[in-house]
Coordinates of C-alpha atoms in Angstrom, one line a residue:
M1 CA -14.5 20.5 -9.8
T2 CA -17.7 20.6 -11.8
A3 CA -17.8 20.5 -15.6
A4 CA -18.9 24.1 -15.6
S5 CA -16.0 25.2 -13.5
E6 CA -13.2 23.6 -15.6
T7 CA -12.2 26.8 -17.4
T8 CA -12.5 28.9 -14.2
D9 CA -10.1 26.4 -12.4
S10 CA -7.5 26.7 -15.1
D11 CA -7.8 30.5 -15.3
A12 CA -7.5 30.8 -11.5
L13 CA -3.9 29.6 -11.8
P14 CA -1.5 32.6 -12.0
A15 CA 0.1 33.0 -15.4
H16 CA 3.5 32.3 -14.0
T17 CA 2.3 29.0 -12.5
R18 CA 0.9 27.9 -15.9
T19 CA 4.2 28.9 -17.6
V20 CA 6.2 26.8 -15.1
L21 CA 4.0 23.8 -15.5
D22 CA 4.0 24.1 -19.3
A23 CA 7.8 24.4 -19.3
A24 CA 8.1 21.3 -17.1
I25 CA 6.0 19.2 -19.5
A26 CA 7.9 20.6 -22.5
D27 CA 11.2 19.4 -20.8
L28 CA 9.7 15.9 -20.5
G29 CA 9.0 15.9 -24.2
Q30 CA 12.8 15.9 -24.7
G31 CA 13.0 13.3 -22.0
T32 CA 10.9 10.9 -23.9
R33 CA 13.6 10.9 -26.7
T34 CA 16.4 10.5 -24.1
W35 CA 14.7 7.5 -22.5
R36 CA 14.0 5.8 -25.9
A37 CA 17.7 6.1 -26.7
L38 CA 18.9 4.4 -23.6
T39 CA 19.8 0.7 -23.8
L40 CA 18.6 -1.7 -21.1
G41 CA 22.1 -1.8 -19.7
Q42 CA 22.2 2.0 -19.5
R43 CA 18.8 2.0 -17.8
R44 CA 20.1 -0.4 -15.3
T45 CA 23.1 1.8 -14.7
L46 CA 20.7 4.7 -14.2
L47 CA 18.9 2.8 -11.4
R48 CA 22.2 2.1 -9.7
R49 CA 22.8 5.8 -9.7
L50 CA 19.4 6.4 -8.2
H51 CA 20.2 3.9 -5.5
A52 CA 23.3 5.9 -4.6
T53 CA 21.5 9.3 -4.5
T54 CA 18.6 7.9 -2.5
A55 CA 20.9 6.3 0.0
A56 CA 22.7 9.7 0.3
V57 CA 19.5 11.4 1.5
A58 CA 17.9 8.5 3.4
E59 CA 18.6 9.8 6.9
E60 CA 17.3 13.3 6.0
W61 CA 14.3 11.7 4.3
A62 CA 13.3 9.7 7.3
D63 CA 13.8 12.6 9.7
V64 CA 11.8 15.2 7.6
A65 CA 9.0 12.7 7.2
A66 CA 8.8 11.8 10.8
T67 CA 9.0 15.4 12.0
S68 CA 6.3 16.4 9.6
K69 CA 4.0 13.8 11.2
G70 CA 4.7 15.0 14.7
L71 CA 7.2 12.2 15.6
E72 CA 10.0 14.0 17.3
P73 CA 13.5 12.6 17.7
G74 CA 13.5 9.7 20.1
H75 CA 9.9 8.7 19.4
P76 CA 9.6 4.9 19.3
L77 CA 7.6 5.0 16.0
R78 CA 10.0 7.0 13.9
G79 CA 11.2 3.7 12.4
E80 CA 7.9 3.7 10.3
E81 CA 9.4 6.5 8.2
W82 CA 12.6 4.6 7.5
L83 CA 10.7 1.6 6.3
S84 CA 7.9 3.2 4.4
G85 CA 10.2 5.9 2.9
P86 CA 13.8 5.3 1.8
Y87 CA 13.8 1.5 2.5
A88 CA 10.8 0.9 0.2
V89 CA 12.5 2.9 -2.6
L90 CA 16.0 1.3 -2.2
V91 CA 14.7 -2.3 -2.3
A92 CA 12.5 -1.4 -5.4
L93 CA 15.5 0.1 -7.2
D94 CA 17.5 -3.1 -6.5
A95 CA 14.7 -5.3 -7.8
Y96 CA 14.1 -3.3 -10.9
A97 CA 17.8 -3.3 -11.6
D98 CA 17.9 -7.1 -11.4
T99 CA 15.0 -7.3 -13.9
L100 CA 16.7 -5.0 -16.3
G101 CA 19.9 -7.0 -15.9
A102 CA 18.1 -10.2 -16.9
L103 CA 16.4 -8.6 -19.9
A104 CA 19.6 -7.0 -21.1
A105 CA 21.2 -10.5 -21.0
G106 CA 18.4 -11.9 -23.1
R107 CA 16.7 -13.8 -20.2
S108 CA 13.3 -13.6 -18.7
P109 CA 13.0 -11.8 -15.3
L110 CA 11.4 -15.1 -14.1
D111 CA 14.4 -17.3 -14.9
G112 CA 15.4 -19.1 -11.7
I113 CA 12.1 -18.2 -10.0
R114 CA 9.7 -20.9 -8.9
L115 CA 6.3 -21.0 -10.6
G116 CA 3.5 -23.4 -9.6
A117 CA -0.2 -23.9 -9.7
A118 CA -2.8 -22.0 -7.6
P119 CA -6.5 -22.7 -7.2
G120 CA -8.9 -22.1 -10.1
G121 CA -6.4 -22.7 -13.0
R122 CA -4.1 -19.9 -11.9
T123 CA -0.3 -19.8 -12.0
R124 CA 1.5 -18.6 -8.9
V125 CA 4.9 -16.9 -9.1
R126 CA 7.1 -17.1 -5.9
T127 CA 8.2 -13.4 -5.7
S128 CA 10.0 -13.4 -2.3
P129 CA 12.3 -14.2 -0.7
L130 CA 14.6 -14.1 -3.7
S131 CA 17.8 -13.4 -1.9
T132 CA 19.7 -14.7 1.2
A133 CA 19.3 -11.3 2.8
D134 CA 15.5 -11.3 2.5
A135 CA 15.4 -14.9 3.7
V136 CA 17.3 -14.0 6.8
L137 CA 16.0 -10.5 7.6
L138 CA 12.4 -11.3 6.8
S139 CA 12.4 -15.0 7.7
G140 CA 9.1 -16.6 7.8
Y141 CA 7.5 -14.1 5.4
S142 CA 7.0 -14.8 1.7
T143 CA 5.0 -13.4 -1.2
E144 CA 3.6 -14.9 -4.4
V145 CA 1.8 -13.3 -7.3
W146 CA -1.2 -15.2 -8.7
L147 CA -1.8 -14.5 -12.4
Q148 CA -5.2 -14.3 -13.9
P149 CA -6.9 -17.7 -14.6
G150 CA -5.6 -19.4 -17.7
V151 CA -2.2 -17.7 -17.9
D152 CA 0.3 -20.5 -17.9
A153 CA 3.9 -20.5 -16.8
A154 CA 5.4 -20.3 -20.3
T155 CA 3.2 -17.2 -21.0
A156 CA 4.2 -15.7 -17.7
R157 CA 7.9 -16.1 -18.5
R158 CA 7.6 -14.9 -22.0
E159 CA 5.6 -11.7 -21.2
A160 CA 7.5 -10.7 -18.0
G161 CA 9.1 -7.3 -18.8
L162 CA 6.2 -5.2 -19.9
G163 CA 7.5 -2.0 -21.5
Q164 CA 11.1 -3.1 -21.2
L165 CA 10.4 -5.9 -23.7
H166 CA 10.1 -3.0 -26.2
P167 CA 12.5 -0.3 -25.0
T168 CA 12.8 1.5 -28.3
E169 CA 9.2 2.1 -28.8
P170 CA 8.1 5.8 -28.4
A171 CA 7.8 7.0 -24.8
E172 CA 5.0 9.1 -23.4
V173 CA 4.6 11.9 -20.9
G174 CA 2.4 11.0 -17.9
L175 CA 1.1 12.8 -14.8
V176 CA 1.6 11.2 -11.3
L177 CA -0.6 12.8 -8.6
G178 CA 1.3 11.8 -5.5
A179 CA -0.2 10.4 -2.3
G180 CA 0.0 12.5 0.9
N181 CA 0.3 9.8 3.5
V182 CA 3.3 7.5 2.8
T183 CA 6.4 9.1 1.5
S184 CA 7.7 6.4 -0.8
I185 CA 4.4 6.2 -2.8
P186 CA 5.1 9.1 -5.2
V187 CA 8.6 7.8 -6.0
L188 CA 7.5 4.2 -6.5
D189 CA 4.7 5.4 -8.8
V190 CA 7.1 7.4 -10.9
L191 CA 9.4 4.4 -11.2
Y192 CA 6.6 2.0 -12.2
E193 CA 5.4 4.5 -14.9
L194 CA 8.9 4.7 -16.3
L195 CA 9.7 1.0 -16.3
A196 CA 6.3 -0.7 -16.9
S197 CA 5.2 1.7 -19.6
N198 CA 8.2 3.7 -20.8
R199 CA 6.4 6.8 -19.5
V200 CA 8.3 9.8 -18.2
S201 CA 6.4 11.8 -15.5
I202 CA 5.5 15.1 -14.1
L203 CA 5.0 14.4 -10.4
K204 CA 2.7 16.8 -8.5
V205 CA 3.5 16.3 -4.9
N206 CA 0.6 16.3 -2.4
P207 CA 0.9 19.5 -0.2
T208 CA 1.3 17.3 2.9
Q209 CA 4.7 16.3 1.5
D210 CA 5.9 19.7 0.3
A211 CA 8.7 19.6 2.9
L212 CA 10.2 16.6 1.2
V213 CA 10.4 18.1 -2.2
P214 CA 14.1 19.2 -1.8
V215 CA 14.9 15.6 -0.6
F216 CA 13.1 14.1 -3.6
E217 CA 14.9 16.4 -5.9
R218 CA 18.3 15.2 -4.7
A219 CA 17.3 11.5 -4.5
L220 CA 15.8 11.6 -8.0
A221 CA 18.4 13.9 -9.6
P222 CA 19.5 11.1 -12.1
L223 CA 16.0 11.2 -13.5
I224 CA 15.6 15.0 -13.3
E225 CA 18.8 15.9 -15.0
P226 CA 18.1 14.1 -18.4
G227 CA 14.4 15.3 -18.4
L228 CA 12.8 12.0 -17.4
L229 CA 11.1 13.6 -14.4
R230 CA 9.8 17.0 -13.2
I231 CA 8.5 17.6 -9.7
V232 CA 6.0 20.4 -9.0
R233 CA 4.1 21.6 -6.1
G234 CA 0.5 22.9 -6.0
G235 CA -3.1 22.3 -4.9
G236 CA -6.2 21.2 -6.6
D237 CA -6.1 24.0 -9.2
A238 CA -2.6 22.9 -10.4
G239 CA -3.8 19.2 -10.4
G240 CA -6.8 20.1 -12.5
Y241 CA -4.8 22.0 -15.0
L242 CA -2.3 19.2 -15.4
T243 CA -5.0 16.5 -15.9
R244 CA -6.4 18.5 -18.8
H245 CA -3.1 19.4 -20.4
P246 CA -3.0 18.3 -24.0
S247 CA 0.6 16.9 -23.8
I248 CA -0.3 14.5 -20.9
A249 CA -0.9 11.0 -22.3
H250 CA -1.8 9.2 -19.0
V251 CA -2.7 10.0 -15.4
H252 CA -1.9 8.0 -12.4
I253 CA -3.3 8.8 -8.9
T254 CA -3.0 7.4 -5.4
G255 CA -5.9 9.1 -3.6
S256 CA -9.6 9.0 -2.9
E257 CA -12.4 7.8 -5.1
A258 CA -14.0 11.3 -5.0
T259 CA -10.8 12.8 -6.5
F260 CA -10.7 10.0 -9.1
R261 CA -14.3 10.9 -10.1
A262 CA -13.4 14.6 -10.2
I263 CA -10.6 13.8 -12.6
V264 CA -12.5 11.4 -14.8
W265 CA -16.0 13.0 -14.8
G266 CA -15.5 16.6 -13.8
T267 CA -17.8 16.2 -10.8
A268 CA -17.5 16.5 -7.1
D269 CA -20.5 14.3 -6.4
G270 CA -20.0 12.2 -3.3
A271 CA -16.9 14.3 -2.5
G272 CA -17.2 13.7 1.2
S273 CA -14.8 10.8 0.7
G274 CA -12.4 13.1 -1.0
S275 CA -11.4 14.6 2.4
E276 CA -10.7 11.1 3.7
R277 CA -7.3 10.8 2.0
E278 CA -6.4 13.8 -0.1
A279 CA -8.3 16.7 1.5
G280 CA -9.4 17.8 -2.0
S281 CA -5.8 18.7 -2.7
E282 CA -5.1 16.9 -6.0
V283 CA -7.5 18.2 -8.5
G284 CA -10.2 20.8 -8.3
P285 CA -12.1 22.2 -5.3
V286 CA -13.4 19.0 -3.8
S287 CA -15.8 19.5 -0.9
D288 CA -14.4 19.2 2.7
A289 CA -17.7 17.6 3.9
E290 CA -16.9 14.6 6.1
P291 CA -17.7 11.1 5.1
G292 CA -20.8 9.2 6.1
P293 CA -22.0 5.7 5.1
E294 CA -23.2 7.0 1.8
A295 CA -19.8 8.4 0.8
G296 CA -17.8 5.2 1.5
L297 CA -15.2 4.2 -1.0
G298 CA -16.7 1.7 -3.4
S299 CA -20.3 2.3 -2.4
G300 CA -20.3 5.5 -4.5
G301 CA -23.9 5.0 -5.6
A302 CA -24.6 8.7 -6.0
G303 CA -21.4 9.3 -7.9
R304 CA -22.0 6.4 -10.3
A305 CA -25.6 7.5 -10.9
A306 CA -24.3 11.0 -11.7
T307 CA -21.8 9.7 -14.2
A308 CA -23.9 6.9 -15.8
E309 CA -25.1 9.0 -18.7
R310 CA -22.2 11.4 -19.0
E311 CA -19.1 11.3 -21.2
P312 CA -15.8 11.5 -19.2
V313 CA -14.0 14.8 -19.3
L314 CA -10.7 13.0 -19.0
Q315 CA -9.4 12.3 -22.5
V316 CA -6.5 10.0 -21.6
P317 CA -6.2 6.6 -19.8
I318 CA -6.0 6.6 -16.1
S319 CA -4.7 4.2 -13.4
A320 CA -5.4 4.6 -9.7
E321 CA -5.0 3.2 -6.2
L322 CA -7.9 4.4 -4.1
G323 CA -7.9 2.5 -0.9
G324 CA -10.8 0.8 0.8
V325 CA -12.1 -0.8 4.0
S326 CA -9.8 -3.8 4.8
P327 CA -11.0 -6.8 6.7
I328 CA -9.1 -8.8 9.3
I329 CA -10.6 -12.3 9.4
V330 CA -9.8 -14.1 12.7
V331 CA -10.3 -17.8 12.2
P332 CA -11.2 -19.5 15.5
G333 CA -8.8 -22.0 17.0
A334 CA -7.1 -23.0 20.2
W335 CA -4.7 -20.1 20.9
S336 CA -2.3 -19.8 23.8
R337 CA -2.2 -16.6 25.9
A338 CA 0.9 -15.6 24.0
D339 CA -0.9 -16.2 20.7
L340 CA -3.8 -14.0 21.8
R341 CA -1.4 -11.2 22.9
F342 CA 0.8 -11.3 19.8
Q343 CA -2.1 -11.4 17.3
A344 CA -3.9 -8.6 19.2
E345 CA -0.7 -6.4 18.8
H346 CA -0.7 -7.5 15.1
V347 CA -4.2 -6.2 14.6
A348 CA -3.5 -3.0 16.5
T349 CA -0.5 -2.4 14.2
M350 CA -2.7 -2.9 11.1
R351 CA -4.9 0.0 12.3
L352 CA -2.4 2.3 14.1
H353 CA 0.6 2.3 11.8
N354 CA 0.9 5.9 10.5
S355 CA -1.9 6.8 12.9
G356 CA -4.4 5.0 10.8
H357 CA -3.7 7.2 7.7
N358 CA -3.0 4.2 5.4
C359 CA -5.0 3.0 2.4
I360 CA -4.4 -0.5 3.6
A361 CA -5.0 -0.1 7.3
G362 CA -7.1 -2.9 8.8
Q363 CA -10.5 -1.5 9.7
V364 CA -13.0 -4.3 10.3
V365 CA -12.1 -7.3 12.5
I366 CA -14.4 -10.3 11.7
V367 CA -14.5 -12.8 14.6
S368 CA -16.7 -15.8 15.4
R369 CA -19.3 -15.3 18.1
D370 CA -19.0 -19.1 18.7
W371 CA -15.2 -19.0 19.4
P372 CA -14.7 -19.9 23.0
Q373 CA -11.7 -17.5 23.2
R374 CA -13.5 -14.6 21.6
A375 CA -13.8 -12.6 24.9
A376 CA -10.1 -13.2 25.7
F377 CA -9.0 -12.1 22.3
L378 CA -11.0 -8.9 22.4
A379 CA -9.7 -8.1 25.9
E380 CA -6.1 -8.4 24.5
L381 CA -7.1 -6.3 21.5
R382 CA -8.4 -3.5 23.7
A383 CA -5.3 -3.6 25.8
A384 CA -2.9 -3.6 22.8
Y385 CA -4.9 -0.8 21.1
D386 CA -4.7 1.2 24.3
R387 CA -1.0 0.7 25.1
A388 CA 0.5 1.5 21.7
P389 CA 2.7 4.6 21.9
A390 CA 0.9 8.0 21.8
R391 CA 1.2 9.9 18.5
P392 CA -0.5 12.7 16.7
V393 CA -3.5 12.2 14.5
W394 CA -1.9 14.3 11.8
Y395 CA -3.7 13.9 8.4
P396 CA -5.9 16.8 7.3
H397 CA -9.6 16.5 8.5
S398 CA -8.9 13.5 10.7
E399 CA -10.4 15.0 13.8
A400 CA -13.6 15.7 12.0
R401 CA -13.7 12.1 10.7
L402 CA -13.2 10.8 14.3
E403 CA -16.1 13.0 15.3
A404 CA -18.2 11.6 12.6
A405 CA -17.4 8.1 13.8
R406 CA -18.2 9.2 17.4
T407 CA -21.6 10.3 16.2
A408 CA -22.3 7.0 14.4
Y409 CA -21.1 4.9 17.4
P410 CA -21.7 6.9 20.6
D411 CA -21.0 3.7 22.7
A412 CA -17.6 3.0 21.3
T413 CA -14.6 2.5 23.5
W414 CA -12.0 5.3 23.2
C415 CA -8.4 4.2 23.8
G416 CA -4.9 5.7 23.9
G417 CA -5.9 8.9 25.7
G418 CA -9.1 9.3 23.7
D419 CA -8.0 9.5 20.1
R420 CA -8.4 5.8 19.1
M421 CA -11.9 4.4 18.6
L422 CA -12.8 0.7 19.0
V423 CA -16.3 -0.3 18.0
E424 CA -17.8 -3.7 18.8
T425 CA -21.0 -4.1 16.8
T426 CA -23.1 -6.6 14.9
G427 CA -25.5 -6.6 12.0
E428 CA -26.8 -3.4 10.4
Q429 CA -25.1 -1.3 13.0
A430 CA -21.8 -2.1 11.3
S431 CA -22.9 -0.3 8.1
A432 CA -20.8 2.8 8.6
L433 CA -17.7 0.9 9.5
E434 CA -18.1 -1.3 6.4
T435 CA -18.8 1.4 3.9
T436 CA -16.6 4.3 5.0
E437 CA -12.8 4.4 4.8
Y438 CA -12.2 6.5 7.9
F439 CA -8.5 6.9 7.2
A440 CA -8.1 7.5 11.0
P441 CA -7.7 5.4 14.1
V442 CA -11.1 3.8 14.0
L443 CA -11.2 0.0 14.4
G444 CA -14.4 -2.1 14.3
V445 CA -15.3 -5.7 15.4
V446 CA -18.0 -7.6 13.7
D447 CA -19.4 -11.0 14.9
L448 CA -20.4 -13.8 12.6
P449 CA -21.6 -17.3 13.6
G450 CA -19.7 -20.6 13.0
V451 CA -16.3 -22.2 13.4
G452 CA -13.9 -23.9 11.0
Q453 CA -14.5 -23.8 7.3
G454 CA -18.1 -22.7 7.8
F455 CA -17.0 -19.5 9.6
L456 CA -14.2 -18.9 7.1
D457 CA -16.5 -19.1 4.1
A458 CA -19.0 -16.9 5.7
A459 CA -16.3 -14.3 6.6
V460 CA -15.0 -14.3 3.1
A461 CA -18.5 -13.8 1.7
H462 CA -19.1 -11.0 4.2
A463 CA -15.9 -9.2 3.3
N464 CA -16.6 -9.5 -0.5
E465 CA -20.2 -8.4 -0.3
R466 CA -20.4 -5.9 2.6
L467 CA -17.0 -4.1 2.8
V468 CA -16.3 -1.5 0.2
G469 CA -13.0 -1.6 -1.8
T470 CA -10.9 -4.5 -3.1
L471 CA -7.4 -3.5 -2.1
G472 CA -6.4 -5.9 0.7
A473 CA -7.7 -8.5 3.1
N474 CA -5.9 -10.2 6.1
V475 CA -6.5 -13.7 7.5
L476 CA -5.2 -14.9 10.9
V477 CA -5.2 -18.7 11.5
D478 CA -3.2 -20.9 13.8
P479 CA -1.1 -23.8 12.4
A480 CA -3.3 -26.5 13.8
T481 CA -6.5 -25.0 12.3
Q482 CA -4.5 -24.3 9.1
R483 CA -3.7 -28.0 8.8
A484 CA -7.3 -29.0 9.5
L485 CA -8.6 -26.6 6.8
G486 CA -6.1 -27.8 4.2
A487 CA -7.2 -27.0 0.7
G488 CA -10.3 -25.2 2.1
L489 CA -8.0 -22.4 3.2
E490 CA -6.4 -22.0 -0.2
R491 CA -9.9 -22.0 -1.8
A492 CA -10.9 -19.2 0.6
I493 CA -7.9 -17.2 -0.4
A494 CA -8.9 -17.6 -4.0
D495 CA -12.4 -16.6 -3.2
L496 CA -11.4 -13.3 -1.6
R497 CA -11.8 -10.6 -4.2
Y498 CA -8.8 -8.4 -3.1
G499 CA -5.6 -7.3 -4.8
T500 CA -3.5 -8.5 -1.9
V501 CA -4.4 -11.2 0.6
A502 CA -2.2 -11.7 3.6
L503 CA -2.2 -14.9 5.6
N504 CA -0.8 -14.4 9.2
A505 CA 0.7 -11.2 8.0
W506 CA -0.4 -7.6 7.3
T507 CA -1.0 -6.8 3.6
A508 CA 1.4 -3.8 4.0
F509 CA 4.2 -6.4 3.7
G510 CA 3.0 -6.9 0.1
F511 CA 3.2 -3.1 -0.4
L512 CA 6.8 -3.1 1.0
T513 CA 7.9 -6.1 -1.2
P514 CA 8.9 -4.6 -4.6
T515 CA 8.6 -7.9 -6.5
A516 CA 5.0 -8.2 -5.3
T517 CA 2.2 -6.3 -7.0
W518 CA 0.1 -3.6 -5.4
G519 CA -3.4 -2.5 -6.4
A520 CA -7.1 -3.3 -6.6
F521 CA -8.5 -6.6 -7.6
P522 CA -9.0 -6.6 -11.4
G523 CA -12.3 -5.3 -12.8
G524 CA -12.3 -1.5 -11.9
T525 CA -13.8 0.8 -14.6
L526 CA -14.2 4.5 -15.0
E527 CA -17.8 4.2 -13.8
H528 CA -16.9 2.0 -10.8
A529 CA -13.4 1.7 -9.5
P530 CA -13.5 0.2 -6.0
S531 CA -9.9 0.7 -4.9
G532 CA -8.7 1.7 -8.3
I533 CA -7.5 0.4 -11.7
G534 CA -4.2 -1.4 -12.4
V535 CA -1.2 -2.3 -10.2
V536 CA 2.1 -0.7 -9.3
H537 CA 5.5 -1.9 -7.8
N538 CA 5.6 -5.3 -9.6
A539 CA 9.4 -5.1 -10.1
L540 CA 9.4 -8.4 -12.1
L541 CA 7.2 -6.5 -14.5
L542 CA 4.6 -9.4 -14.7
D543 CA 1.7 -9.2 -17.0
Q544 CA -1.9 -10.3 -16.5
V545 CA -1.7 -10.1 -12.7
E546 CA -4.7 -10.9 -10.5
R547 CA -3.4 -10.7 -6.9
T548 CA -0.5 -11.0 -4.4
V549 CA -0.6 -13.5 -1.6
V550 CA 1.5 -12.8 1.5
R551 CA 2.3 -15.5 4.0
G552 CA 3.8 -14.9 7.4
P553 CA 4.4 -16.8 10.7
F554 CA 1.5 -17.1 13.1
R555 CA 4.0 -17.2 16.0
P556 CA 7.2 -15.2 16.4
F557 CA 10.6 -16.6 17.5
P558 CA 11.1 -18.8 19.4
R559 CA 7.5 -20.1 19.4
S560 CA 7.7 -20.2 15.6
L561 CA 9.8 -23.3 16.0
S562 CA 6.6 -25.3 16.7
G563 CA 5.3 -24.8 13.2
L564 CA 8.5 -25.4 11.3
A565 CA 8.0 -29.2 11.1
H566 CA 4.7 -28.6 9.5
G567 CA 6.0 -26.3 6.8
F568 CA 4.7 -23.0 8.2
G569 CA 8.1 -21.2 8.2
L570 CA 10.6 -20.2 10.8
S571 CA 10.7 -16.5 11.9
V572 CA 13.8 -15.3 13.7
L573 CA 12.1 -12.1 14.7
P574 CA 10.7 -12.1 18.2
K575 CA 8.5 -9.2 17.1
P576 CA 8.5 -7.6 13.6
P577 CA 10.0 -4.0 13.7
W578 CA 6.9 -2.6 12.1
F579 CA 4.7 -3.6 15.1
V580 CA 3.6 -0.5 17.0
T581 CA 4.5 -2.3 20.2
A582 CA 8.1 -3.2 19.2
R583 CA 10.4 -1.5 21.7
T584 CA 13.4 -1.5 19.4
G585 CA 11.4 -1.0 16.2
A586 CA 12.9 2.4 15.4
A587 CA 16.5 1.2 15.6
V588 CA 15.8 -2.0 13.8
S589 CA 13.9 -0.3 10.9
E590 CA 16.8 2.2 10.6
G591 CA 19.3 -0.7 10.6
F592 CA 17.4 -2.6 7.9
T593 CA 17.5 0.6 5.8
R594 CA 21.1 1.2 6.3
F595 CA 21.9 -2.3 5.3
R596 CA 20.0 -1.7 2.0
M597 CA 22.0 1.5 1.6
G598 CA 25.4 -0.1 1.8
G599 CA 25.1 -3.9 2.5
D600 CA 27.2 -3.8 5.7
G601 CA 27.0 -7.3 7.0
I602 CA 28.6 -6.5 10.4
R603 CA 26.1 -3.7 10.9
I604 CA 23.1 -5.9 10.1
L605 CA 24.2 -8.4 12.8
A606 CA 24.0 -5.7 15.4
T607 CA 20.6 -4.8 14.1
L608 CA 19.4 -8.3 14.4
L609 CA 20.6 -8.4 18.0
R610 CA 18.5 -5.3 18.6
A611 CA 15.5 -7.1 17.0
F612 CA 15.8 -9.7 19.7
R613 CA 15.1 -7.1 22.3
A614 CA 11.9 -5.9 20.7

């Protein structure tokens, strides 16, 4: 969408479509009054109703989502759609309901939650596990939210609640432009708009999720019936019309930086990256040109130059989650053969989950060229990357992006039948890998010198300075090396300029944890928004957030017992169900979700037994 084409884009919409969109927004105007009239207790009751309606369609939701991605019944990776779809929404609804319950009783959502100090004058909030169920099902994993430097514990407790601290203030009508890759994202974004900002929403679903609209309408009926939500379909022309509608007070998008620029500046400059994630589907006719190094998320030099002296065409505030190139820093240590194999499968999962069509997919593995086990680790990584179950590369334009990567790296290794690319490179050759979010099964390995703290510090600096985006970073380090690094490891975590940092875990665990926050590292602007502006999820409704830190077990059960005495946590999972190599991952992921649907303790025991056969 160019500035000159704005009127044309709107006029291109059929009159009937404009009438439907206008009517939906008008309905939401009444919804703002309804929301304002609800007490905190009534809002909590509403969330409980949403839990019931979501549970009622969970099986259909997972089935439609999996089938739409080419995962037929019986496919071992169908469990991804249980966890990243209805499971994520159910646990979020429970967490938000707990927050509203605390506020309704006159308490802070942080009452009873442990707060402590983090490096650099920060306060950390222990955000999971907060229940016995989480402590058992996800044993060994935890999350904490670090607040911005200078925010003390008393302030954190006092300000937790965001919009729900002032529930009677006038509500607004916002637009949510839904993501096309992960099915829970549009729903979670709608919930956060409503609860963090008292903002009712018109949700425009990405065309890749059109098949789920009937499921969404039934799951979200308690929001739709009183006019708190309207769901519409459409392409870029409908998105463009909605972003410029005079009754819209705020826009939220999960998508590409090119689409973000099109919304804010009315320009398709650098739009090659728009096809990376949204295929130009959200707003305006974004180009389908494929990404090269110059179009990488966060590099955006051409786009920023084009907008530097221009007034934004968007007249309302915007928040966004825009992805990025995520590092996986492998800290050298003395690893067993089992460690090498497990962590290789871990890295393969970070890239191959959802066929690589994730904003948080790991893309650049940073290893030490001085690590004696480097060759052994890379051999295990190639094997794990190759043996993961076959699946379609389904997201629009993915084949062309794979071809662009093939052109940039003609000597790369192709795995999994030829649709997964593994690049081992150094120096300037890594430029395309580090500046292009491929949003496809492309994984790169970059060497740096050093061991110990020297390597870790160099890897952190490399990730901060060379990789585009600030959404998430992963660090893998064995317990012995972790003990040796001590405070230096915590300092390195603080130095990583990413919205989520995962230690011995994948940052997607932070996405899946409702009481964690999800979004770019603070500092994004309209002119330059690497990975976006603001956060979502955040079911404790924390204010002045800087990042989420995820911690997980370096070793699975029973080998995790070796780290328990040193305080590194005990995992009862032999292999997490989200690993692409977990043989029982589909059944366990479904079992986890069904437990969240109804809390059947007997059923979850059977699920845990299946987990032991992963």
